[in-house]
mmCIF file of C-alpha atoms in Angstrom:
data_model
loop_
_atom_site.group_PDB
_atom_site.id
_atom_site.type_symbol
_atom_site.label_atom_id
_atom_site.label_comp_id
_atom_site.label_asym_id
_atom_site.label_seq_id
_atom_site.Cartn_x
_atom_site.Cartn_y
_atom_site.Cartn_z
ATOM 1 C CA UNK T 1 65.152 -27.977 22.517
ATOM 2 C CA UNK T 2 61.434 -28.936 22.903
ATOM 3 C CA UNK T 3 63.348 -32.442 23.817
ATOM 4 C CA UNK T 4 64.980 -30.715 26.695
ATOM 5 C CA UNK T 5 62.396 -28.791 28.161
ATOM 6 C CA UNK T 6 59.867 -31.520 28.814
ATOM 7 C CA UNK T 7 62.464 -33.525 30.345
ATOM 8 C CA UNK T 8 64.068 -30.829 32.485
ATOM 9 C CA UNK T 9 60.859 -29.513 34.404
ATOM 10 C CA UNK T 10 60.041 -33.061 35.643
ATOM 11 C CA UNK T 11 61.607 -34.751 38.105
ATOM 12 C CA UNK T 12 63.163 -30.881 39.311
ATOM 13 C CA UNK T 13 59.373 -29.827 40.181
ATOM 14 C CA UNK T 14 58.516 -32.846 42.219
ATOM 15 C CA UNK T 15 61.440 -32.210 44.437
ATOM 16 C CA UNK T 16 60.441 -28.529 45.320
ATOM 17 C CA UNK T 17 58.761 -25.551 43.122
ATOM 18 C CA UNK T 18 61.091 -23.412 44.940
ATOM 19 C CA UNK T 19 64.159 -24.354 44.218
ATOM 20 C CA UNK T 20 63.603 -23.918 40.673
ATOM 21 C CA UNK T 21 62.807 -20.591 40.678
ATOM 22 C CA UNK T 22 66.009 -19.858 43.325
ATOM 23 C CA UNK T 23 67.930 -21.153 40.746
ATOM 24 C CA UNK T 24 66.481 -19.835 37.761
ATOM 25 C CA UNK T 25 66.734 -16.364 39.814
ATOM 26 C CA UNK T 26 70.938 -16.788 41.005
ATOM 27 C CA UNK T 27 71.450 -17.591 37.239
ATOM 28 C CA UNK T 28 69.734 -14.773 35.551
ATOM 29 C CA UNK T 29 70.258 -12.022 38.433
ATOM 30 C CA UNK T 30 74.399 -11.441 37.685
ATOM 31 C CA UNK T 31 73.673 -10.674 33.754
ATOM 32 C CA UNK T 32 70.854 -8.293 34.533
ATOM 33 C CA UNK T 33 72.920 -5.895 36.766
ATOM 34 C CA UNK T 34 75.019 -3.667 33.563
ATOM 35 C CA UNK T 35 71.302 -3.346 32.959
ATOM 36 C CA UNK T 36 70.211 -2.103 36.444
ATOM 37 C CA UNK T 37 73.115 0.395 36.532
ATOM 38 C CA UNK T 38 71.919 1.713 33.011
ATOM 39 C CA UNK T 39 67.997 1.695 33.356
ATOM 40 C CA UNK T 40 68.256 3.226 36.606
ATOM 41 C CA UNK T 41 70.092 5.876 35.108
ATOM 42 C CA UNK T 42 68.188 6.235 32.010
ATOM 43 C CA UNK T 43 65.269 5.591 33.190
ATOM 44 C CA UNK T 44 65.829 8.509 35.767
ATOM 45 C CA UNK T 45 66.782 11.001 33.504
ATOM 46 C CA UNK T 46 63.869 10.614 31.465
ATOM 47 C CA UNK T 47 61.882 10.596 33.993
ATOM 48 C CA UNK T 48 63.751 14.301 34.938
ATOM 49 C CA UNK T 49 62.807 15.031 31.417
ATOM 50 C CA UNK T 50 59.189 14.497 32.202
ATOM 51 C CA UNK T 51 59.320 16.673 35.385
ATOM 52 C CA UNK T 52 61.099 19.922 33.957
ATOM 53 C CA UNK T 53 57.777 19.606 31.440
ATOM 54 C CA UNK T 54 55.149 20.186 33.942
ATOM 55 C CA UNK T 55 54.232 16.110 34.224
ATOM 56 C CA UNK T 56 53.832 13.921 37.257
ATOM 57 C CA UNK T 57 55.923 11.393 38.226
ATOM 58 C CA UNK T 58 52.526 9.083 37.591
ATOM 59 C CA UNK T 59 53.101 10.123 33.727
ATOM 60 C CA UNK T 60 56.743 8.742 33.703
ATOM 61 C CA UNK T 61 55.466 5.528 36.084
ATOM 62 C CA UNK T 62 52.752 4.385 33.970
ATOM 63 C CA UNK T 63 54.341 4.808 30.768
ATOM 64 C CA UNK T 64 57.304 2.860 31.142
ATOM 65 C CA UNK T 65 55.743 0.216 32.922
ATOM 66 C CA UNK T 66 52.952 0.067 29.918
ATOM 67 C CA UNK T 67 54.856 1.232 26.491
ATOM 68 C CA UNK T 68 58.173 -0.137 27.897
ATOM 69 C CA UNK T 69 60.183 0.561 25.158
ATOM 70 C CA UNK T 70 62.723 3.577 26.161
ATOM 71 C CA UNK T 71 63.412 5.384 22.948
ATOM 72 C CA UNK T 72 59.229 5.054 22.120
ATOM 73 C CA UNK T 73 59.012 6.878 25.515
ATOM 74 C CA UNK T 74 61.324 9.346 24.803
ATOM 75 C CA UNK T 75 59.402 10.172 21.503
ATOM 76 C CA UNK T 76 56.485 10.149 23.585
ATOM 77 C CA UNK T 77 56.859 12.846 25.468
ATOM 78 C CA UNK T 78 57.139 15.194 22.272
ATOM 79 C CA UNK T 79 53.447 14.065 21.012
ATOM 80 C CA UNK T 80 52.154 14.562 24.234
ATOM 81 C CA UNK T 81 53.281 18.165 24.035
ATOM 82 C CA UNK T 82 51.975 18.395 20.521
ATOM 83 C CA UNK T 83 48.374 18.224 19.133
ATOM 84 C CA UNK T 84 46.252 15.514 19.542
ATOM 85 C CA UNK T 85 46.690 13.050 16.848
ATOM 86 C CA UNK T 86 46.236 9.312 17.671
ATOM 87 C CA UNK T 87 46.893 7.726 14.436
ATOM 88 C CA UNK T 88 49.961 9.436 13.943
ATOM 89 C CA UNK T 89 51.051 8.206 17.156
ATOM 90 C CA UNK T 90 49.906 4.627 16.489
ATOM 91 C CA UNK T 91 51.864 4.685 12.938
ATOM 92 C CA UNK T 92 55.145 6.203 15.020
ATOM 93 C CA UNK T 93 54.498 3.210 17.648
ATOM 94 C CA UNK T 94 55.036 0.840 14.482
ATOM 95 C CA UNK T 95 57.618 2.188 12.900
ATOM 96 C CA UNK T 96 60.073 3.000 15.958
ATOM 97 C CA UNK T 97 58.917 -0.586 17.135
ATOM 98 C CA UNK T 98 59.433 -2.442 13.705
ATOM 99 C CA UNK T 99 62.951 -4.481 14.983
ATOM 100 C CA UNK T 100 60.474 -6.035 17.632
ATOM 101 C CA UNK T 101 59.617 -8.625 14.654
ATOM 102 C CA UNK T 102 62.746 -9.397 14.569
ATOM 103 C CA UNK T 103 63.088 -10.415 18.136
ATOM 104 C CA UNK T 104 59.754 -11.971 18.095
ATOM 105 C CA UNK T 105 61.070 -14.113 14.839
ATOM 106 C CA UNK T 106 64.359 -15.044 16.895
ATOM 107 C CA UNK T 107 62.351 -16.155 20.035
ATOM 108 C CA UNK T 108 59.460 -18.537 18.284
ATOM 109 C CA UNK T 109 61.350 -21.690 19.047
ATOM 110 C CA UNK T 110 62.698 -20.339 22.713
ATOM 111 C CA UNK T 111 59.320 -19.480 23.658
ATOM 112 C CA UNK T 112 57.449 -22.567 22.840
ATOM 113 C CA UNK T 113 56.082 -24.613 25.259
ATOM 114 C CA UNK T 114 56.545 -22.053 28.032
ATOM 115 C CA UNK T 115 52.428 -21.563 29.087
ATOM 116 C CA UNK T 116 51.729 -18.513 31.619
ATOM 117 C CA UNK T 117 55.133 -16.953 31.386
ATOM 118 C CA UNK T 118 55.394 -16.777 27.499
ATOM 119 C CA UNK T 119 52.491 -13.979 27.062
ATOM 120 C CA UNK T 120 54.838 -11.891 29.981
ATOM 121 C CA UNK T 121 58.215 -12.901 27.851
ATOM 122 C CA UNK T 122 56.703 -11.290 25.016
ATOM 123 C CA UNK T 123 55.543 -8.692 26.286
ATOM 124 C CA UNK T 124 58.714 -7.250 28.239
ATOM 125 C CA UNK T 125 60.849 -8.429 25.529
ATOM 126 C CA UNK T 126 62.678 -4.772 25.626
ATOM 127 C CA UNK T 127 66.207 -5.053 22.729
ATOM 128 C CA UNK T 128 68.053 -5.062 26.678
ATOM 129 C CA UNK T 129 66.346 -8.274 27.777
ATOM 130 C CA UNK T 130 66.374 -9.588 23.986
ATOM 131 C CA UNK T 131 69.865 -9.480 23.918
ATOM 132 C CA UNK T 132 70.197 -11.526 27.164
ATOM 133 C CA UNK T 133 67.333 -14.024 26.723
ATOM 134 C CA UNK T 134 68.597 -14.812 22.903
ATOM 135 C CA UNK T 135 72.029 -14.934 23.648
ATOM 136 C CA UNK T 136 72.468 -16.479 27.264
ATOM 137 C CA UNK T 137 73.652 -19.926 27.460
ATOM 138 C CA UNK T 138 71.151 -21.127 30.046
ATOM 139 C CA UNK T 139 73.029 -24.270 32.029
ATOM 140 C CA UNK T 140 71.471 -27.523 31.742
ATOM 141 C CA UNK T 141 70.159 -27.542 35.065
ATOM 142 C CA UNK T 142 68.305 -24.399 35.158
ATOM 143 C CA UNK T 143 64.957 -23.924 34.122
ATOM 144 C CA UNK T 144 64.222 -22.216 30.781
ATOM 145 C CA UNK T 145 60.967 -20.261 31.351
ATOM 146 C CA UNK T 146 61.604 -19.672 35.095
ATOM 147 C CA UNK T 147 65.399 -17.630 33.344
ATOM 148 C CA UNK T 148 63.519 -15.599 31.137
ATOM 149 C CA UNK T 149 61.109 -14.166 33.406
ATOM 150 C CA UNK T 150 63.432 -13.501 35.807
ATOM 151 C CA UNK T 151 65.371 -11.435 33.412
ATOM 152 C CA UNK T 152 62.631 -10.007 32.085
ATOM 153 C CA UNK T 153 60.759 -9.004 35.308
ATOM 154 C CA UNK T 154 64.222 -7.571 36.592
ATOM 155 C CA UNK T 155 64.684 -5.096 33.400
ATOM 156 C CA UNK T 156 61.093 -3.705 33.470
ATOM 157 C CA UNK T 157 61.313 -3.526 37.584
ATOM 158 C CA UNK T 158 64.783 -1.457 36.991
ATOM 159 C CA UNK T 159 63.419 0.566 34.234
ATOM 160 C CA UNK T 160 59.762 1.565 36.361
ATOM 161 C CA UNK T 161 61.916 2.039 39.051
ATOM 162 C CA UNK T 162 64.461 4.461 37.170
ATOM 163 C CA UNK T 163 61.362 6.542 35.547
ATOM 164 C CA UNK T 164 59.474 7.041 38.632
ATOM 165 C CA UNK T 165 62.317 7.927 40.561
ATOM 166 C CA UNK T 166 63.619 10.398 38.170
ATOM 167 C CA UNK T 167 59.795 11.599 37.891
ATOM 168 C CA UNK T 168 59.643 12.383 41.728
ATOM 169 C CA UNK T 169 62.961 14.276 41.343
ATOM 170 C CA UNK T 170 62.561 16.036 38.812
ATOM 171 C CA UNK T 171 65.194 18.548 38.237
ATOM 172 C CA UNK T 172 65.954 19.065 41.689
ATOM 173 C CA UNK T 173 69.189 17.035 41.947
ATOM 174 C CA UNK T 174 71.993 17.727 39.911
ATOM 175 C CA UNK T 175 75.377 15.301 39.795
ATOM 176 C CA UNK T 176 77.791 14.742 37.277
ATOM 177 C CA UNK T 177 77.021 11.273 35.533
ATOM 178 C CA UNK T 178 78.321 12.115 32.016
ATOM 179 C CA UNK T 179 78.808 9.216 30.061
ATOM 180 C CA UNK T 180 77.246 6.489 32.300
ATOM 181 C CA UNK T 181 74.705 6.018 29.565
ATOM 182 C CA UNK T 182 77.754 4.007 27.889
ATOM 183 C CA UNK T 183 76.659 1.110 29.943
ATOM 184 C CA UNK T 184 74.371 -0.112 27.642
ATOM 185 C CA UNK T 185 76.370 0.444 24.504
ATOM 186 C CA UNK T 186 78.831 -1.597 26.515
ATOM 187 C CA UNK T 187 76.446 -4.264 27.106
ATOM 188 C CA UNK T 188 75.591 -4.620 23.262
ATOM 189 C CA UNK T 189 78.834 -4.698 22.414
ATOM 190 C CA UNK T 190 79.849 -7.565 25.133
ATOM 191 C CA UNK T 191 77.176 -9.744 24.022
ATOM 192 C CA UNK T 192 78.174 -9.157 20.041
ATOM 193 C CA UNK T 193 81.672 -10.245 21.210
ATOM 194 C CA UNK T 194 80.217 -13.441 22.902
ATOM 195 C CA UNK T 195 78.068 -14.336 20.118
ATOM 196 C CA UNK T 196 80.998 -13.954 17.647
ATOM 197 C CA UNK T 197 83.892 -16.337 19.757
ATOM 198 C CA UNK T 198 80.634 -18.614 20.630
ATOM 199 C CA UNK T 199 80.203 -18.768 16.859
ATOM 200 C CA UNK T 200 80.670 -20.333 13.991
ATOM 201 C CA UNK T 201 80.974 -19.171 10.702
ATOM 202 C CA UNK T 202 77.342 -18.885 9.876
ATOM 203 C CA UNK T 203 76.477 -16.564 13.254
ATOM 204 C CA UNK T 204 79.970 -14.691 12.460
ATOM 205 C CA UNK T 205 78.538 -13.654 8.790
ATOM 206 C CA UNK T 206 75.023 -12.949 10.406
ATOM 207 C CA UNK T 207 76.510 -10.771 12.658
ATOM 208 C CA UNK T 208 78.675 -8.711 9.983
ATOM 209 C CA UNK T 209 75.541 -8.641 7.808
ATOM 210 C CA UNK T 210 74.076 -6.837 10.962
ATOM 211 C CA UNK T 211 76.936 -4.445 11.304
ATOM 212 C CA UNK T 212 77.554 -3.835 7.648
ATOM 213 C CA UNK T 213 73.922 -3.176 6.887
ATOM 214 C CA UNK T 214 73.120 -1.081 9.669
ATOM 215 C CA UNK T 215 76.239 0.863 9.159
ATOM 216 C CA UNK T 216 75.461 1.849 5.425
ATOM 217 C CA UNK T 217 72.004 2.710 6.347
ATOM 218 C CA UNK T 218 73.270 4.990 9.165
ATOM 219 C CA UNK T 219 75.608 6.999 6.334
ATOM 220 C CA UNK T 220 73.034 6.697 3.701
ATOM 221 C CA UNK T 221 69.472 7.822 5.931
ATOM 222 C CA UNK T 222 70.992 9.055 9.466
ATOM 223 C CA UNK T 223 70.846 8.756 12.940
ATOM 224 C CA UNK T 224 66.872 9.169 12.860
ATOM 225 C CA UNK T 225 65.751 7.510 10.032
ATOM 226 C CA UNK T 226 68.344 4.098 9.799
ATOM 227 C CA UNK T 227 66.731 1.792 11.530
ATOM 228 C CA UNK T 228 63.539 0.583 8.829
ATOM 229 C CA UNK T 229 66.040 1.010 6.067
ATOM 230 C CA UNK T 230 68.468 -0.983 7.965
ATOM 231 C CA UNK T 231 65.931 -3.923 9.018
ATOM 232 C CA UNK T 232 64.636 -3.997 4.909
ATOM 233 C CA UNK T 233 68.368 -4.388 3.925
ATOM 234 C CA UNK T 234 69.117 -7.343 6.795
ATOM 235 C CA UNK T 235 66.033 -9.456 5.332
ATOM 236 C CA UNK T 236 66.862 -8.828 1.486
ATOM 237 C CA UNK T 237 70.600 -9.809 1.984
ATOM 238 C CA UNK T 238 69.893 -12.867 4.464
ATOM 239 C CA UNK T 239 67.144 -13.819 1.746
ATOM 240 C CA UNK T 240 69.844 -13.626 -1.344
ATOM 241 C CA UNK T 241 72.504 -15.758 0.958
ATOM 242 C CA UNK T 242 69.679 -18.375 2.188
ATOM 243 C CA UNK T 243 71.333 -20.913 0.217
ATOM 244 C CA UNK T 244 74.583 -20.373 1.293
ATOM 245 C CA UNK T 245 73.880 -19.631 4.766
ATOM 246 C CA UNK T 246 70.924 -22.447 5.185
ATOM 247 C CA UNK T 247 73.173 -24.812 3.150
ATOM 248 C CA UNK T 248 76.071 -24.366 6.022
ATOM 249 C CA UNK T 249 73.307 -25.282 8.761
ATOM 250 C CA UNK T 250 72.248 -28.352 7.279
ATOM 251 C CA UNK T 251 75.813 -29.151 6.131
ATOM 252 C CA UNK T 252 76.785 -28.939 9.854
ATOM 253 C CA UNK T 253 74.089 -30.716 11.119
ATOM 254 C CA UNK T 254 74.883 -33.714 8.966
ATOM 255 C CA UNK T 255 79.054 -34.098 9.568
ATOM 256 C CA UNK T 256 78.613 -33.472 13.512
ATOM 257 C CA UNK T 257 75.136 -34.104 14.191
ATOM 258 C CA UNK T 258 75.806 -34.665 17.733
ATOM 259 C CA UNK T 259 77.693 -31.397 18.375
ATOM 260 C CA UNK T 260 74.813 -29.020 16.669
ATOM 261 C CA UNK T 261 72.609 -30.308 19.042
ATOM 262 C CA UNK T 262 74.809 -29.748 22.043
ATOM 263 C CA UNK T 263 74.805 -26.214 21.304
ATOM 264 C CA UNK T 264 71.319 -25.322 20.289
ATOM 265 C CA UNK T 265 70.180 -26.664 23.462
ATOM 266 C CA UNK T 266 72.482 -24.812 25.620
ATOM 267 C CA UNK T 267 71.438 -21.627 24.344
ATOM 268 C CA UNK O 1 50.831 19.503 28.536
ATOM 269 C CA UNK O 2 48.735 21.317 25.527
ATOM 270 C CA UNK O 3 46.563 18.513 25.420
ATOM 271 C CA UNK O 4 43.703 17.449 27.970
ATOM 272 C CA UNK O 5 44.416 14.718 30.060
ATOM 273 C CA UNK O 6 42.141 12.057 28.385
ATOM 274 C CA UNK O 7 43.958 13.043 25.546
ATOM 275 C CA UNK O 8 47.471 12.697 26.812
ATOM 276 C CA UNK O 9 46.139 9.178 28.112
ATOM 277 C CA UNK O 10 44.610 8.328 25.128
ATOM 278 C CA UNK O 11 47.998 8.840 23.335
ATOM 279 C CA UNK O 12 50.108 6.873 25.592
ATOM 280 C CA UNK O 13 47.318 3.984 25.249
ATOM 281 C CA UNK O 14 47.653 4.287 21.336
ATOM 282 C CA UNK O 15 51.604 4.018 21.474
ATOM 283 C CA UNK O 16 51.294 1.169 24.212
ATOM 284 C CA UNK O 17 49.171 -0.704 22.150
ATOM 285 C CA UNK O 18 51.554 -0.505 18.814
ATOM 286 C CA UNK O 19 54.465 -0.937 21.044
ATOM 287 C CA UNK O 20 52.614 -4.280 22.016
ATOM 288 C CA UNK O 21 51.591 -5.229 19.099
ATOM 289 C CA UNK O 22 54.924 -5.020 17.186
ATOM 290 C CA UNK O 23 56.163 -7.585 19.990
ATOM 291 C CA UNK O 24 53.362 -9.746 19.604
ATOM 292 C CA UNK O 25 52.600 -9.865 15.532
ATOM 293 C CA UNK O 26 55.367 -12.999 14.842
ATOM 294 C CA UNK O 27 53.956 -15.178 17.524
ATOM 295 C CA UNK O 28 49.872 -14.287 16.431
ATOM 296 C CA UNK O 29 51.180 -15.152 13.010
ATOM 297 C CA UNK O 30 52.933 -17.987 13.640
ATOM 298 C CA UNK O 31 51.121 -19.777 16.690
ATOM 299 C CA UNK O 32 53.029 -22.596 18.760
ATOM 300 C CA UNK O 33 50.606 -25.121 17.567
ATOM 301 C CA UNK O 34 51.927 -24.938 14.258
ATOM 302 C CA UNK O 35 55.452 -25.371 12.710
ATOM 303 C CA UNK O 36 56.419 -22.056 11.552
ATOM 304 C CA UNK O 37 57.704 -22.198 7.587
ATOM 305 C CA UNK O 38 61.289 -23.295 7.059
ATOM 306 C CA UNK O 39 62.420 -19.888 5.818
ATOM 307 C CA UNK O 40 60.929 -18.365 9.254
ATOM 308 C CA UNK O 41 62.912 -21.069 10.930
ATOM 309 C CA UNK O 42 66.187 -19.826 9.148
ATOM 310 C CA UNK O 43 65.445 -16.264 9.758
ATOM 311 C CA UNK O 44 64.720 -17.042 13.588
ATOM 312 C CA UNK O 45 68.281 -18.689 13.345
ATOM 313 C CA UNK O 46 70.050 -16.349 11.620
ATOM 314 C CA UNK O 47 68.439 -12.769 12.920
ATOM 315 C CA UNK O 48 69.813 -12.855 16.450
ATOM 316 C CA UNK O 49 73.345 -12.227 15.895
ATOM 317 C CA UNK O 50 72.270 -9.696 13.022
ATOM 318 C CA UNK O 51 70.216 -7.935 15.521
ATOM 319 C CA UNK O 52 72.728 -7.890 18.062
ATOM 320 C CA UNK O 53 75.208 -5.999 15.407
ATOM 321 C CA UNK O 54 72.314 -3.361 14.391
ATOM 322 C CA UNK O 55 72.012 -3.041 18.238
ATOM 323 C CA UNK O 56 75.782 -1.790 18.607
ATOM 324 C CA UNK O 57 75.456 0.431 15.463
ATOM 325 C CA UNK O 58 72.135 2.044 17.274
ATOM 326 C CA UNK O 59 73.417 2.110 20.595
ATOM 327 C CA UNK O 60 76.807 4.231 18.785
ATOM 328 C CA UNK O 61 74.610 6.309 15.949
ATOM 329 C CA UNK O 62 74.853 9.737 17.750
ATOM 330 C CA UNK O 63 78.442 9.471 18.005
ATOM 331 C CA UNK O 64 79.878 12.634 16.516
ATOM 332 C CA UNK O 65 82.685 11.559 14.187
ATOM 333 C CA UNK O 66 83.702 14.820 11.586
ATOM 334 C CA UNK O 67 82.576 17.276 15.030
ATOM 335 C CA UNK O 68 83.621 17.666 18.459
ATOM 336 C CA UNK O 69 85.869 14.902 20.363
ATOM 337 C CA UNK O 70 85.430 12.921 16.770
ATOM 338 C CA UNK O 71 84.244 9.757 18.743
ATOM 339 C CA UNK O 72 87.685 9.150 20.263
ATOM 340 C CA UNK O 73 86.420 8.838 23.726
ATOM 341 C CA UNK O 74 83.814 5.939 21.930
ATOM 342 C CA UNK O 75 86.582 4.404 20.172
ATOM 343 C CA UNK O 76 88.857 4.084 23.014
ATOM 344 C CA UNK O 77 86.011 2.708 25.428
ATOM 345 C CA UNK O 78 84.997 -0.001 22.468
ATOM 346 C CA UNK O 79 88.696 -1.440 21.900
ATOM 347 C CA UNK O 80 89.245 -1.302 26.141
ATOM 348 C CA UNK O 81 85.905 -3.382 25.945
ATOM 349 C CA UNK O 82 86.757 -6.081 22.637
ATOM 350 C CA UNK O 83 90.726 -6.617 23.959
ATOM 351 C CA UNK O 84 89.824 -7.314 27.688
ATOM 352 C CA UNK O 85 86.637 -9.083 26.579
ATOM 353 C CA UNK O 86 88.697 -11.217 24.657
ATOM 354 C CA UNK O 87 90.853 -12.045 27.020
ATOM 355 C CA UNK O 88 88.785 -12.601 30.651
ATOM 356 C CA UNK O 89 85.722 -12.967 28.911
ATOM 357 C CA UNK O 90 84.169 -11.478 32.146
ATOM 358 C CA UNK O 91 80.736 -10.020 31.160
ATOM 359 C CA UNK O 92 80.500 -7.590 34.106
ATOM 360 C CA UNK O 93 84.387 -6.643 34.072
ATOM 361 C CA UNK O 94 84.093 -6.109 30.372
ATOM 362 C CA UNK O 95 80.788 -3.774 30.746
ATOM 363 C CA UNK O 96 81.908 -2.203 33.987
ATOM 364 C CA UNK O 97 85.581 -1.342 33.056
ATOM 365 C CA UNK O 98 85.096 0.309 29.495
ATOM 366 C CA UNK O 99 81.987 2.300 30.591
ATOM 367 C CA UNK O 100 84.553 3.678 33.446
ATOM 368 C CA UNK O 101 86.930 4.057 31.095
ATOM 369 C CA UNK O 102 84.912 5.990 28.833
ATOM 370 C CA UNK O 103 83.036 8.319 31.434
ATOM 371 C CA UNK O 104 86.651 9.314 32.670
ATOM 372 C CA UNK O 105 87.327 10.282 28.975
ATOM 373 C CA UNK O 106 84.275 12.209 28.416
ATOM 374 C CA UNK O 107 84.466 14.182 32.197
ATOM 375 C CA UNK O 108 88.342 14.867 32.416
ATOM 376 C CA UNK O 109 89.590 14.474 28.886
ATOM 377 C CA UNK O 110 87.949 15.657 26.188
#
């Protein structure tokens, strides 16, 4: 990977800055639009929800441009109507946030190497843009850092875009969008199925760990309280099968050396 | 609002900064000048399609399964997704047709 992205930026950047970043842009653009059509909407209604409090449309504006992290906004807007109590708030921030590790984990070796944009990357790294950044095979001829921003700049733009909006209406607008919050789910769900036929078996049992663990924490602690549980579970259970899953890597690596390298670099 | 307004800001700076911080802890910890441990290195492997699974699970963890439309209409939508998915492999067809598919069920079915 590091292999790749000194030789890719090279030559392409004498030629013309631009045309880089036109790329970079008609590549990452298509796979950010599920994710238009949902932030607009759910950024919108919670920036409604704002409104019918008494807030704004600044309150809804600034927050998700600076927390950017919907369900930590949504949470927000209940200790804002509570009493003042930072530390609790800072200790909520942590926990709601804790999968953000995780992502940041994933994303070490993706992110190296990338200078001014990689500070940006990790900051907007939302679980929408996450999903696309870690999962997107990136062609060969577009640049890496330049397809990251991109889809990162166009989530947060559709998100500040959605809250505002929705702050400025407030509850003044009614229309019958039931179920359009599915979007999303949908978009999980499509890139599960494209990591899994993209897969072999070792990404194939990492994703059923995923599923299985985060569906016995959901029975076992709820809808509110799964998601620590379900993180602690993931790390024990990928710790116990390290030798059998790290032993499949390396065993890989070593029958068809060329073809593991072919695909890390294309994602 | 119940609290004052340096308050409420204060608050949303607190959350911000957490929020921020959980995003940037892995890469203070383990900096690009340095090789990150080999287990990190599996786990960075590995974690992505795991977090892509717990990412379905939370994106379907209100769905009411002993109560009300018993998450038919989520059901439904999910297998309309996997089996044309599956076949086109069409991101945008895939996302587009199953959340129609589902917000028809939810508004005129159940």
């Amino acid at each position: 990977m590091a292999h790749e992205s000194q030789i890719t930026p090279g030559p392409m950047s004498r030629h013309s800055h631009g045309g880089i970043r036109i790329r970079a842009l008609k590549a990452a653009f298509p796979l950010t639009v599920p994710i238009c059509m949902g932030f607009l909407f759910l950024g919108a209604s919670y920036g409604m929800l704002m409104g019918t409090k008494g807030f704004s449309f600044v309150w809804p504006m600034c927050m998700s441009a600076f927390i950017f992290a919907g369900s930590m906004e949504f949470v927000t807007v209940n200790l804002l109507l509570s009493a003042f109590n930072p530390l609790a708030a800072f200790l909520l921030a942590l926990m709601v946030n804790a999968r953000h590790l995780f992502y940041g984990l994933s994303m070490l070796g993706k992110f190296k190497g990338l200078g001014w944009k990689r500070p940006y990357l990790i900051y907007g790294m939302c679980d929408e843009t996450f999903a696309i950044n870690s999962s997107a095979r990136i062609p060969q001829d577009v640049d890496r850092g330049w397809f990251y921003l991109w889809v990162t700049l166009f989530n947060q733009a559709y998100w500040v875009s959605g809250a505002t909006i929705g702050g400025l209406i407030g509850s003044h607008l009614q229309f019958n969008t039931d179920g359009l919050d599915f979007v999303l789910t949908a978009l999980f769900l499509v890139i599960f199925l494209d990591q899994w036929l993209g897969g072999k078996h070792r990404e194939r049992l990492s994703a059923v760990i995923g599923v299985l663990a985060s569906v016995a924490c959901l029975a076992i602690f709820g809808a509110d309280d799964f998601m620590i549980p379900s993180l602690i579970a993931m790390l024990v259970l990928f710790m116990v099968l390290r030798p059998y899953l790290d032993t499949l890597k390396s065993g890989s690596q070593s029958d068809t050396d060329g073809n593991t390298i072919d695909h890390t670099e294309v994602r | 609002m119940t609290m004052a307004i340096w308050q409420g800001v204060i608050t949303v700076a607190v959350v911000a900064f957490g929020t921020i911080l959980t995003r940037f802890l892995p890469f203070l910890v383990f900096p690009e000048s340095k090789e990150p441990p080999r287990v990190i290195e599996y786990l960075g492997a590995v974690l992505p399609y795991a977090m892509t699974g717990l990412l379905v699970v939370y994106a379907l963890r209100n769905t009411p399964i002993l109560t009300g439309s018993h998450g038919i209409p989520e059901l439904i939508a999910c297998v309309v997704i996997v089996l044309l998915h599956w076949w086109k492999r069409n991101m945008l067809l895939s996302i587009a047709a199953g959340t129609i598919v589902y917000m028809l069920l939810v508004q005129l079915v159940f």
